[in-house]
Amino acid sequence: MWLMLILIGVSSCSNEDENIGNVPSQLLKTWYMGEGTSITFNADGTGVYTETSGTTTAKLTRKAGTRATDTYPFTYSYEESTQTLTIHIDGDVMRWTIVTLSDDTLKIKDEDGELITLKKDTTPEPGIDINLLYNTWISEEQDLYTFNNDGSGSYKAKEETSQTISPMNMMKPADCLRSIG
């Protein structure tokens, strides 16, 4: 009797592993969705969905930033005949159909038919997106600062006329700037 219970216990454990499916090896990595969002598929049928949101405060004389990262563990299975991933995350079930899978690109179609492209990206996400700087900014004193992507810019004091400045001398201390563009 004990031997039968042990065999049932062992076979039920191996059945759990078989329920994962024949997962393609290219899937087993971290995929980046952009905007600080990634999803990691592990060989054991588990994974982690990660969202990183960032807020940065632009200041001319100093910079500050905070990042919040939320992680959501999940389990998944793969149906080879339909190329469907079934993901169980936080009490919800999502089904994604793999459209394209290579070493560096994963294209999936979600349940709503939306095509989503994920990339394997080995470079870390930059802390600051320099493109956000290219704009016109106003300080608390109502001075205007304009930064252009060619390295040029301009500064206009509240009571002065505009002057063009070079990248070498465009820094004027200010306590706080906000975008007006």
Coordinates of N, CA, C and O in Angstrom, one line a residue:
M1 N 0.8 -1.2 0.0 CA 0.0 0.0 0.0 C 0.9 1.3 0.0 O 0.6 2.2 -0.7
W2 N 1.9 1.3 0.9 CA 2.8 2.5 0.9 C 3.5 2.7 -0.4 O 3.7 3.8 -0.8
L3 N 3.9 1.6 -1.0 CA 4.6 1.7 -2.3 C 3.7 2.3 -3.3 O 4.1 3.2 -4.1
M4 N 2.4 2.0 -3.4 CA 1.5 2.6 -4.3 C 1.3 4.1 -4.1 O 1.3 4.9 -5.0
L5 N 1.2 4.5 -2.8 CA 1.1 5.9 -2.5 C 2.3 6.7 -2.9 O 2.3 7.8 -3.5
I6 N 3.5 6.1 -2.7 CA 4.8 6.8 -3.1 C 4.8 6.9 -4.7 O 5.2 7.9 -5.2
L7 N 4.4 5.8 -5.4 CA 4.4 5.9 -6.8 C 3.4 6.9 -7.4 O 3.7 7.6 -8.3
I8 N 2.3 7.0 -6.7 CA 1.3 8.0 -7.1 C 1.8 9.4 -6.9 O 1.7 10.3 -7.7
G9 N 2.5 9.6 -5.7 CA 3.1 10.9 -5.4 C 4.2 11.3 -6.4 O 4.2 12.4 -6.9
V10 N 5.0 10.3 -6.7 CA 6.1 10.6 -7.7 C 5.6 10.9 -9.1 O 6.0 11.8 -9.7
S11 N 4.6 10.1 -9.5 CA 4.0 10.3 -10.8 C 3.3 11.6 -10.9 O 3.3 12.3 -11.9
S12 N 2.6 12.1 -9.8 CA 1.9 13.3 -9.9 C 2.9 14.5 -9.9 O 2.6 15.5 -10.6
C13 N 4.1 14.4 -9.3 CA 5.1 15.4 -9.4 C 5.6 15.5 -10.8 O 5.7 16.6 -11.3
S14 N 5.9 14.4 -11.5 CA 6.4 14.5 -12.8 C 5.3 15.0 -13.8 O 5.6 15.6 -14.8
N15 N 4.0 14.7 -13.5 CA 3.0 15.2 -14.4 C 2.9 16.7 -14.3 O 2.6 17.4 -15.3
E16 N 3.2 17.3 -13.1 CA 3.2 18.8 -13.0 C 4.2 19.4 -14.0 O 4.0 20.3 -14.7
D17 N 5.4 18.8 -14.0 CA 6.4 19.3 -14.9 C 6.1 19.1 -16.4 O 6.4 19.9 -17.2
E18 N 5.4 18.0 -16.7 CA 5.0 17.7 -18.1 C 3.9 18.7 -18.5 O 3.8 19.0 -19.7
N19 N 3.1 19.3 -17.6 CA 2.1 20.2 -17.9 C 2.6 21.5 -18.5 O 1.9 22.3 -19.0
I20 N 3.9 21.8 -18.2 CA 4.5 23.0 -18.7 C 4.5 23.0 -20.2 O 4.2 24.0 -20.9
G21 N 4.7 21.8 -20.8 CA 4.8 21.7 -22.2 C 6.2 21.7 -22.7 O 7.1 21.9 -22.0
N22 N 6.4 21.5 -24.0 CA 7.7 21.5 -24.7 C 8.0 23.0 -25.0 O 7.8 23.4 -26.2
V23 N 8.5 23.7 -24.1 CA 8.8 25.1 -24.2 C 10.0 25.3 -25.1 O 11.1 24.8 -24.9
P24 N 9.9 26.2 -26.2 CA 11.1 26.5 -27.0 C 12.2 27.2 -26.2 O 11.9 28.0 -25.4
S25 N 13.4 26.8 -26.4 CA 14.5 27.3 -25.6 C 14.7 28.8 -25.8 O 15.1 29.5 -24.9
Q26 N 14.3 29.3 -27.0 CA 14.5 30.7 -27.2 C 13.6 31.6 -26.3 O 13.8 32.8 -26.1
L27 N 12.5 31.0 -25.8 CA 11.6 31.7 -25.0 C 12.1 32.0 -23.6 O 11.8 33.0 -22.9
L28 N 13.1 31.2 -23.1 CA 13.5 31.2 -21.8 C 14.6 32.2 -21.6 O 15.8 32.0 -21.6
K29 N 14.1 33.5 -21.3 CA 15.0 34.6 -21.0 C 14.1 35.8 -20.6 O 12.9 35.6 -20.5
T30 N 14.7 36.9 -20.4 CA 14.0 38.1 -20.1 C 13.7 38.9 -21.4 O 14.6 39.1 -22.2
W31 N 12.4 39.2 -21.6 CA 12.0 40.0 -22.8 C 11.5 41.4 -22.4 O 10.8 41.5 -21.4
Y32 N 12.0 42.4 -23.1 CA 11.6 43.7 -22.8 C 10.5 44.2 -23.7 O 10.5 44.1 -24.9
M33 N 9.5 44.8 -23.1 CA 8.3 45.4 -23.8 C 8.4 46.9 -24.0 O 7.6 47.4 -24.6
G34 N 9.4 47.5 -23.4 CA 9.6 48.9 -23.5 C 9.0 49.6 -22.3 O 8.3 49.0 -21.5
E35 N 9.2 50.9 -22.1 CA 8.7 51.7 -21.0 C 8.9 51.1 -19.7 O 8.1 51.2 -18.8
G36 N 10.1 50.4 -19.5 CA 10.5 49.8 -18.2 C 9.7 48.6 -17.9 O 9.7 48.2 -16.7
T37 N 9.1 47.9 -18.8 CA 8.4 46.7 -18.6 C 9.1 45.5 -19.2 O 9.6 45.5 -20.3
S38 N 9.2 44.4 -18.4 CA 9.8 43.2 -18.9 C 9.1 42.0 -18.4 O 8.3 42.0 -17.4
I39 N 9.3 40.8 -19.1 CA 8.7 39.6 -18.6 C 9.8 38.5 -18.8 O 10.5 38.5 -19.8
T40 N 10.0 37.7 -17.7 CA 11.0 36.6 -17.7 C 10.3 35.3 -17.7 O 9.4 35.1 -16.8
F41 N 10.7 34.4 -18.6 CA 10.2 33.0 -18.6 C 11.3 32.1 -18.2 O 12.4 32.1 -18.8
N42 N 11.0 31.3 -17.1 CA 12.0 30.3 -16.6 C 11.6 28.9 -17.1 O 10.5 28.6 -17.4
A43 N 12.6 28.0 -17.1 CA 12.4 26.6 -17.7 C 11.4 25.8 -16.8 O 10.8 24.9 -17.3
D44 N 11.2 26.2 -15.6 CA 10.4 25.4 -14.7 C 8.9 25.8 -14.7 O 8.1 25.3 -13.9
G45 N 8.5 26.7 -15.7 CA 7.1 27.1 -15.8 C 6.8 28.2 -14.9 O 5.6 28.5 -14.7
T46 N 7.8 28.9 -14.4 CA 7.5 30.1 -13.6 C 8.1 31.3 -14.3 O 8.9 31.2 -15.3
G47 N 7.8 32.5 -13.8 CA 8.3 33.7 -14.4 C 8.0 34.9 -13.6 O 7.4 34.8 -12.5
V48 N 8.5 36.1 -14.1 CA 8.3 37.3 -13.3 C 8.0 38.4 -14.4 O 8.7 38.6 -15.4
Y49 N 6.9 39.1 -14.1 CA 6.5 40.3 -14.9 C 7.0 41.5 -14.1 O 6.7 41.6 -12.9
T50 N 7.7 42.4 -14.7 CA 8.3 43.6 -14.0 C 7.9 44.9 -14.6 O 8.1 45.0 -15.9
E51 N 7.5 45.8 -13.8 CA 7.2 47.2 -14.3 C 8.0 48.1 -13.5 O 8.0 48.1 -12.3
T52 N 8.7 49.0 -14.2 CA 9.5 50.0 -13.5 C 9.0 51.4 -14.0 O 9.0 51.7 -15.2
S53 N 8.5 52.2 -13.0 CA 8.1 53.5 -13.4 C 9.1 54.5 -12.8 O 9.6 54.3 -11.7
G54 N 9.3 55.5 -13.5 CA 10.3 56.5 -13.1 C 9.8 57.9 -13.1 O 9.0 58.3 -13.9
T55 N 10.2 58.6 -12.1 CA 9.9 60.1 -12.1 C 11.2 60.8 -11.9 O 12.0 60.4 -11.1
T56 N 11.4 61.8 -12.7 CA 12.7 62.6 -12.6 C 12.3 64.0 -12.5 O 11.3 64.5 -13.0
T57 N 13.1 64.7 -11.7 CA 12.9 66.2 -11.5 C 14.1 66.8 -12.2 O 15.2 66.6 -11.8
A58 N 13.8 67.7 -13.2 CA 14.9 68.4 -13.9 C 15.3 69.6 -13.2 O 14.5 70.5 -12.8
K59 N 16.5 69.7 -12.9 CA 17.1 71.0 -12.3 C 18.4 71.2 -13.0 O 19.1 70.3 -13.4
L60 N 18.7 72.5 -13.2 CA 20.0 72.8 -13.9 C 21.2 72.5 -13.0 O 22.2 72.0 -13.5
T61 N 21.2 72.7 -11.7 CA 22.4 72.5 -10.9 C 22.4 71.2 -10.3 O 23.5 70.8 -9.8
R62 N 21.4 70.4 -10.2 CA 21.4 69.1 -9.6 C 20.2 68.3 -10.2 O 19.3 68.9 -10.8
K63 N 20.3 67.0 -10.1 CA 19.2 66.2 -10.6 C 18.8 65.2 -9.6 O 19.5 64.9 -8.7
A64 N 17.5 64.8 -9.6 CA 17.0 63.9 -8.7 C 16.1 63.0 -9.4 O 15.5 63.3 -10.5
G65 N 16.0 61.8 -9.0 CA 15.1 60.8 -9.6 C 14.7 59.7 -8.7 O 15.5 59.3 -7.8
T66 N 13.6 59.1 -8.9 CA 13.2 57.9 -8.2 C 12.6 56.9 -9.1 O 12.0 57.3 -10.2
R67 N 12.7 55.7 -8.8 CA 12.2 54.6 -9.7 C 11.5 53.6 -8.8 O 12.0 53.2 -7.7
A68 N 10.3 53.2 -9.1 CA 9.6 52.2 -8.4 C 9.5 51.0 -9.3 O 9.1 51.1 -10.4
T69 N 9.8 49.8 -8.7 CA 9.7 48.6 -9.5 C 8.7 47.7 -8.8 O 8.8 47.4 -7.6
D70 N 7.7 47.2 -9.6 CA 6.8 46.3 -9.2 C 7.0 45.0 -9.9 O 7.2 44.9 -11.1
T71 N 7.0 43.9 -9.1 CA 7.2 42.5 -9.8 C 6.0 41.7 -9.4 O 5.5 41.7 -8.3
Y72 N 5.7 40.9 -10.4 CA 4.5 40.0 -10.3 C 4.9 38.6 -10.7 O 5.1 38.3 -11.9
P73 N 5.1 37.7 -9.8 CA 5.5 36.3 -10.2 C 4.3 35.6 -10.9 O 3.1 35.9 -10.6
F74 N 4.5 34.7 -11.8 CA 3.5 34.0 -12.4 C 4.0 32.5 -12.8 O 5.1 32.2 -12.7
T75 N 3.0 31.7 -13.2 CA 3.3 30.4 -13.7 C 2.7 30.4 -15.1 O 1.8 31.2 -15.5
Y76 N 3.3 29.5 -15.9 CA 2.8 29.4 -17.3 C 2.9 28.0 -17.8 O 3.6 27.2 -17.3
S77 N 2.2 27.7 -18.9 CA 2.3 26.5 -19.7 C 2.3 26.8 -21.1 O 1.9 27.9 -21.5
Y78 N 2.8 25.9 -21.9 CA 2.9 26.1 -23.4 C 2.3 25.0 -24.1 O 2.6 23.8 -23.8
E79 N 1.4 25.3 -25.1 CA 0.8 24.3 -25.9 C 1.5 24.3 -27.3 O 1.3 25.3 -28.0
E80 N 2.3 23.3 -27.6 CA 3.1 23.3 -28.8 C 2.2 23.3 -30.1 O 2.5 24.1 -31.0
S81 N 1.1 22.6 -30.1 CA 0.3 22.5 -31.3 C -0.3 23.8 -31.7 O -0.5 24.1 -32.9
T82 N -0.6 24.7 -30.8 CA -1.2 26.0 -31.1 C -0.3 27.1 -30.8 O -0.7 28.3 -31.0
Q83 N 0.9 26.8 -30.3 CA 1.9 27.8 -29.9 C 1.3 28.9 -29.0 O 1.5 30.1 -29.1
T84 N 0.6 28.4 -28.0 CA -0.1 29.2 -27.0 C 0.5 29.2 -25.7 O 0.8 28.1 -25.1
L85 N 0.8 30.3 -25.1 CA 1.2 30.5 -23.7 C 0.0 30.8 -22.9 O -0.7 31.7 -23.2
T86 N -0.2 30.0 -21.8 CA -1.2 30.3 -20.8 C -0.5 30.8 -19.6 O 0.2 30.0 -19.0
I87 N -0.8 32.0 -19.2 CA -0.1 32.6 -18.1 C -1.1 32.8 -16.9 O -2.1 33.4 -17.1
H88 N -0.7 32.3 -15.8 CA -1.5 32.5 -14.6 C -0.8 33.5 -13.7 O 0.3 33.3 -13.1
I89 N -1.4 34.7 -13.6 CA -0.7 35.8 -12.9 C -1.7 36.6 -12.0 O -2.8 37.0 -12.5
D90 N -1.5 36.6 -10.7 CA -2.2 37.4 -9.7 C -3.7 37.0 -9.8 O -4.6 37.9 -9.8
G91 N -4.1 35.8 -10.0 CA -5.5 35.4 -10.0 C -6.1 35.5 -11.4 O -7.3 35.1 -11.6
D92 N -5.4 36.0 -12.4 CA -5.9 36.1 -13.8 C -5.2 35.1 -14.7 O -4.1 34.6 -14.4
V93 N -5.9 34.8 -15.8 CA -5.3 33.9 -16.8 C -5.3 34.7 -18.1 O -6.2 35.3 -18.6
M94 N -4.1 34.7 -18.7 CA -3.9 35.4 -20.0 C -3.4 34.3 -21.0 O -2.7 33.4 -20.6
R95 N -3.9 34.4 -22.2 CA -3.4 33.5 -23.3 C -2.8 34.3 -24.4 O -3.5 35.2 -25.0
W96 N -1.6 34.0 -24.7 CA -0.8 34.6 -25.8 C -0.5 33.6 -26.8 O 0.0 32.5 -26.5
T97 N -0.7 33.9 -28.1 CA -0.2 33.1 -29.2 C 1.1 33.6 -29.7 O 1.2 34.8 -30.1
I98 N 2.1 32.7 -29.8 CA 3.4 33.1 -30.4 C 3.2 33.2 -31.9 O 2.9 32.3 -32.6
V99 N 3.5 34.4 -32.4 CA 3.5 34.7 -33.9 C 4.9 34.4 -34.5 O 5.1 33.8 -35.5
T100 N 5.9 35.0 -33.8 CA 7.3 34.9 -34.2 C 8.1 34.7 -33.0 O 8.0 35.4 -32.0
L101 N 9.1 33.8 -33.0 CA 10.0 33.6 -31.9 C 11.4 33.4 -32.5 O 11.6 32.4 -33.3
S102 N 12.4 34.3 -32.2 CA 13.8 34.1 -32.6 C 14.6 34.4 -31.3 O 14.1 34.6 -30.2
D103 N 15.9 34.3 -31.5 CA 16.8 34.6 -30.3 C 16.6 36.0 -29.7 O 16.9 36.2 -28.6
D104 N 16.2 37.0 -30.6 CA 16.2 38.3 -30.1 C 14.8 39.0 -30.2 O 14.6 40.1 -29.8
T105 N 13.8 38.3 -30.8 CA 12.5 38.9 -31.0 C 11.4 37.9 -30.6 O 11.5 36.8 -31.1
L106 N 10.4 38.4 -29.9 CA 9.2 37.6 -29.6 C 8.0 38.4 -30.0 O 7.8 39.5 -29.4
K107 N 7.2 37.9 -30.9 CA 6.0 38.6 -31.3 C 4.8 37.7 -30.9 O 4.8 36.5 -31.2
I108 N 3.9 38.3 -30.1 CA 2.8 37.5 -29.6 C 1.5 38.3 -30.0 O 1.5 39.5 -30.2
K109 N 0.4 37.5 -30.0 CA -0.9 38.1 -30.2 C -1.7 37.8 -28.9 O -1.8 36.6 -28.5
D110 N -2.2 38.8 -28.3 CA -3.0 38.6 -27.0 C -4.4 38.2 -27.3 O -4.8 38.0 -28.5
E111 N -5.2 38.0 -26.3 CA -6.6 37.5 -26.4 C -7.4 38.5 -27.2 O -8.4 38.1 -27.8
D112 N -7.1 39.8 -27.2 CA -7.8 40.8 -28.0 C -7.4 40.9 -29.4 O -7.9 41.8 -30.1
G113 N -6.4 40.1 -29.8 CA -5.9 40.2 -31.1 C -4.8 41.2 -31.4 O -4.3 41.4 -32.5
E114 N -4.3 41.9 -30.3 CA -3.3 42.9 -30.4 C -1.9 42.2 -30.5 O -1.6 41.3 -29.8
L115 N -1.2 42.7 -31.5 CA 0.2 42.2 -31.8 C 1.2 43.0 -30.9 O 1.2 44.2 -30.9
I116 N 1.9 42.2 -30.1 CA 2.9 42.8 -29.2 C 4.3 42.3 -29.5 O 4.5 41.1 -29.6
T117 N 5.2 43.2 -29.6 CA 6.6 42.8 -30.0 C 7.5 43.0 -28.7 O 7.5 44.1 -28.1
L118 N 8.2 42.0 -28.4 CA 9.1 42.0 -27.2 C 10.5 41.8 -27.8 O 10.7 41.1 -28.8
K119 N 11.5 42.4 -27.1 CA 12.9 42.3 -27.6 C 13.8 41.8 -26.5 O 13.6 42.1 -25.3
K120 N 14.8 41.1 -26.9 CA 15.9 40.7 -26.0 C 16.8 41.9 -26.0 O 17.3 42.3 -27.1
D121 N 17.0 42.5 -24.9 CA 17.9 43.7 -24.9 C 18.9 43.5 -23.8 O 18.5 43.4 -22.6
T122 N 20.2 43.5 -24.1 CA 21.2 43.3 -23.1 C 21.7 44.6 -22.6 O 22.5 44.6 -21.6
T123 N 21.3 45.7 -23.2 CA 21.8 47.0 -22.6 C 20.8 47.5 -21.6 O 19.6 47.4 -21.8
P124 N 21.3 48.0 -20.5 CA 20.4 48.5 -19.5 C 19.6 49.7 -19.9 O 20.2 50.5 -20.8
E125 N 18.5 49.9 -19.4 CA 17.7 51.1 -19.8 C 18.3 52.3 -19.2 O 18.8 52.3 -18.0
P126 N 18.4 53.4 -19.9 CA 19.1 54.6 -19.4 C 18.3 55.2 -18.3 O 17.1 55.1 -18.2
G127 N 19.0 55.8 -17.3 CA 18.4 56.4 -16.2 C 17.6 57.7 -16.6 O 16.6 58.0 -16.0
I128 N 18.2 58.4 -17.6 CA 17.5 59.6 -18.0 C 17.4 59.6 -19.5 O 18.4 59.3 -20.2
D129 N 16.3 59.9 -20.0 CA 16.1 60.0 -21.5 C 16.4 61.5 -21.9 O 15.7 62.4 -21.6
I130 N 17.5 61.6 -22.5 CA 18.0 63.0 -22.9 C 17.0 63.7 -23.8 O 17.0 65.0 -23.8
N131 N 16.2 63.0 -24.5 CA 15.3 63.6 -25.4 C 14.2 64.4 -24.7 O 13.6 65.4 -25.2
L132 N 14.0 64.1 -23.4 CA 13.1 64.9 -22.6 C 13.6 66.3 -22.3 O 12.8 67.2 -22.0
L133 N 14.9 66.5 -22.4 CA 15.5 67.8 -22.1 C 15.2 68.8 -23.3 O 15.1 70.0 -23.1
Y134 N 15.1 68.3 -24.5 CA 15.0 69.1 -25.7 C 13.6 69.8 -25.7 O 12.6 69.2 -26.2
N135 N 13.5 71.0 -25.1 CA 12.3 71.6 -24.9 C 12.6 73.0 -24.4 O 13.7 73.4 -24.2
T136 N 11.5 73.8 -24.2 CA 11.7 75.1 -23.5 C 11.2 74.9 -22.1 O 10.1 74.4 -21.9
W137 N 12.0 75.4 -21.2 CA 11.7 75.3 -19.7 C 11.6 76.6 -19.1 O 12.3 77.6 -19.5
I138 N 10.8 76.7 -18.1 CA 10.6 78.0 -17.3 C 11.0 77.8 -15.9 O 10.5 76.8 -15.3
S139 N 11.7 78.7 -15.3 CA 12.1 78.5 -13.9 C 11.1 79.2 -13.0 O 10.2 79.9 -13.5
E140 N 11.2 79.1 -11.7 CA 10.3 79.7 -10.8 C 10.4 81.2 -10.9 O 9.4 81.9 -10.7
E141 N 11.5 81.7 -11.3 CA 11.7 83.2 -11.5 C 11.2 83.6 -12.9 O 11.4 84.8 -13.3
Q142 N 10.6 82.7 -13.7 CA 10.0 83.0 -15.0 C 11.1 83.2 -16.1 O 10.8 83.8 -17.1
D143 N 12.3 82.8 -15.8 CA 13.3 82.8 -16.9 C 13.1 81.6 -17.8 O 12.6 80.5 -17.4
L144 N 13.4 81.8 -19.1 CA 13.1 80.7 -20.1 C 14.5 80.1 -20.5 O 15.4 80.8 -20.8
Y145 N 14.5 78.8 -20.6 CA 15.7 78.0 -21.1 C 15.2 77.1 -22.2 O 14.2 76.4 -22.0
T146 N 15.9 77.2 -23.3 CA 15.6 76.3 -24.4 C 16.8 75.4 -24.7 O 17.9 76.0 -24.9
F147 N 16.6 74.1 -24.8 CA 17.6 73.2 -25.2 C 17.3 72.5 -26.5 O 16.2 72.0 -26.6
N148 N 18.2 72.5 -27.4 CA 18.0 71.9 -28.7 C 18.9 70.7 -28.9 O 19.9 70.6 -28.2
N149 N 18.4 69.7 -29.7 CA 19.2 68.5 -29.8 C 20.5 68.6 -30.5 O 21.3 67.7 -30.5
D150 N 20.8 69.8 -31.1 CA 22.1 70.0 -31.8 C 23.1 70.6 -30.8 O 24.2 70.9 -31.2
G151 N 22.8 70.7 -29.5 CA 23.7 71.2 -28.5 C 23.5 72.7 -28.3 O 24.2 73.2 -27.4
S152 N 22.8 73.4 -29.1 CA 22.6 74.8 -28.9 C 21.4 75.0 -28.0 O 20.6 74.1 -27.7
G153 N 21.2 76.3 -27.6 CA 20.0 76.6 -26.8 C 20.0 78.1 -26.6 O 20.8 78.9 -27.1
S154 N 19.0 78.5 -25.8 CA 18.9 79.9 -25.5 C 18.4 80.1 -24.1 O 17.8 79.2 -23.5
Y155 N 18.6 81.3 -23.6 CA 18.2 81.7 -22.3 C 17.6 83.1 -22.4 O 18.1 84.0 -23.0
K156 N 16.5 83.3 -21.7 CA 15.8 84.6 -21.7 C 15.3 84.8 -20.3 O 14.5 84.1 -19.7
A157 N 15.9 85.9 -19.7 CA 15.5 86.3 -18.3 C 14.2 86.9 -18.4 O 13.8 87.4 -19.5
K158 N 13.4 86.9 -17.3 CA 12.1 87.5 -17.3 C 12.1 88.9 -17.8 O 11.2 89.3 -18.6
E159 N 13.1 89.7 -17.5 CA 13.1 91.1 -17.9 C 14.0 91.4 -19.0 O 14.2 92.5 -19.4
E160 N 14.7 90.4 -19.6 CA 15.7 90.6 -20.7 C 15.2 90.1 -22.0 O 14.1 89.5 -22.1
T161 N 15.9 90.4 -23.1 CA 15.6 89.9 -24.4 C 16.3 88.6 -24.6 O 17.3 88.3 -23.9
S162 N 15.9 87.8 -25.5 CA 16.5 86.5 -25.7 C 17.9 86.6 -26.2 O 18.3 87.5 -27.0
Q163 N 18.8 85.7 -25.8 CA 20.1 85.6 -26.3 C 20.4 84.1 -26.6 O 20.0 83.2 -25.9
T164 N 21.2 83.9 -27.7 CA 21.6 82.5 -28.0 C 22.9 82.2 -27.3 O 23.8 83.0 -27.2
I165 N 22.9 81.0 -26.7 CA 24.1 80.6 -26.0 C 24.6 79.3 -26.5 O 23.9 78.5 -27.1
S166 N 25.9 79.1 -26.3 CA 26.5 77.8 -26.8 C 26.4 76.8 -25.7 O 26.1 77.1 -24.5
P167 N 26.7 75.5 -26.0 CA 26.6 74.5 -25.0 C 27.5 74.7 -23.8 O 27.2 74.3 -22.7
M168 N 28.6 75.4 -24.0 CA 29.6 75.5 -23.0 C 29.2 76.5 -21.9 O 29.6 76.4 -20.7
N169 N 28.3 77.5 -22.2 CA 27.9 78.4 -21.2 C 26.4 78.5 -21.0 O 25.9 79.5 -20.6
M170 N 25.7 77.4 -21.2 CA 24.3 77.4 -21.2 C 23.8 77.2 -19.7 O 22.6 77.3 -19.5
M171 N 24.6 76.9 -18.8 CA 24.1 76.6 -17.4 C 24.0 77.9 -16.6 O 25.0 78.6 -16.4
K172 N 22.8 78.2 -16.2 CA 22.6 79.3 -15.2 C 21.9 78.7 -14.0 O 20.9 77.9 -14.2
P173 N 22.3 78.9 -12.8 CA 21.7 78.3 -11.7 C 20.2 78.6 -11.6 O 19.8 79.8 -11.8
A174 N 19.4 77.6 -11.3 CA 18.0 77.8 -11.1 C 17.5 76.8 -10.1 O 18.0 75.7 -10.1
D175 N 16.6 77.2 -9.3 CA 16.1 76.2 -8.3 C 15.2 75.2 -8.8 O 15.2 74.1 -8.4
C176 N 14.3 75.6 -9.8 CA 13.3 74.6 -10.3 C 12.9 75.1 -11.7 O 12.7 76.2 -11.9
L177 N 12.8 74.1 -12.5 CA 12.4 74.3 -13.9 C 11.2 73.5 -14.2 O 11.0 72.4 -13.7
R178 N 10.3 73.9 -15.0 CA 9.2 73.1 -15.5 C 9.0 73.4 -17.0 O 9.3 74.4 -17.5
S179 N 8.5 72.3 -17.7 CA 8.4 72.4 -19.1 C 7.2 73.3 -19.5 O 6.2 73.2 -18.8
I180 N 7.3 74.1 -20.5 CA 6.2 74.8 -21.1 C 5.9 74.4 -22.5 O 5.0 74.9 -23.1
G181 N 6.6 73.3 -23.0 CA 6.4 72.8 -24.3 C 5.5 71.7 -24.4 O 4.9 71.1 -23.5

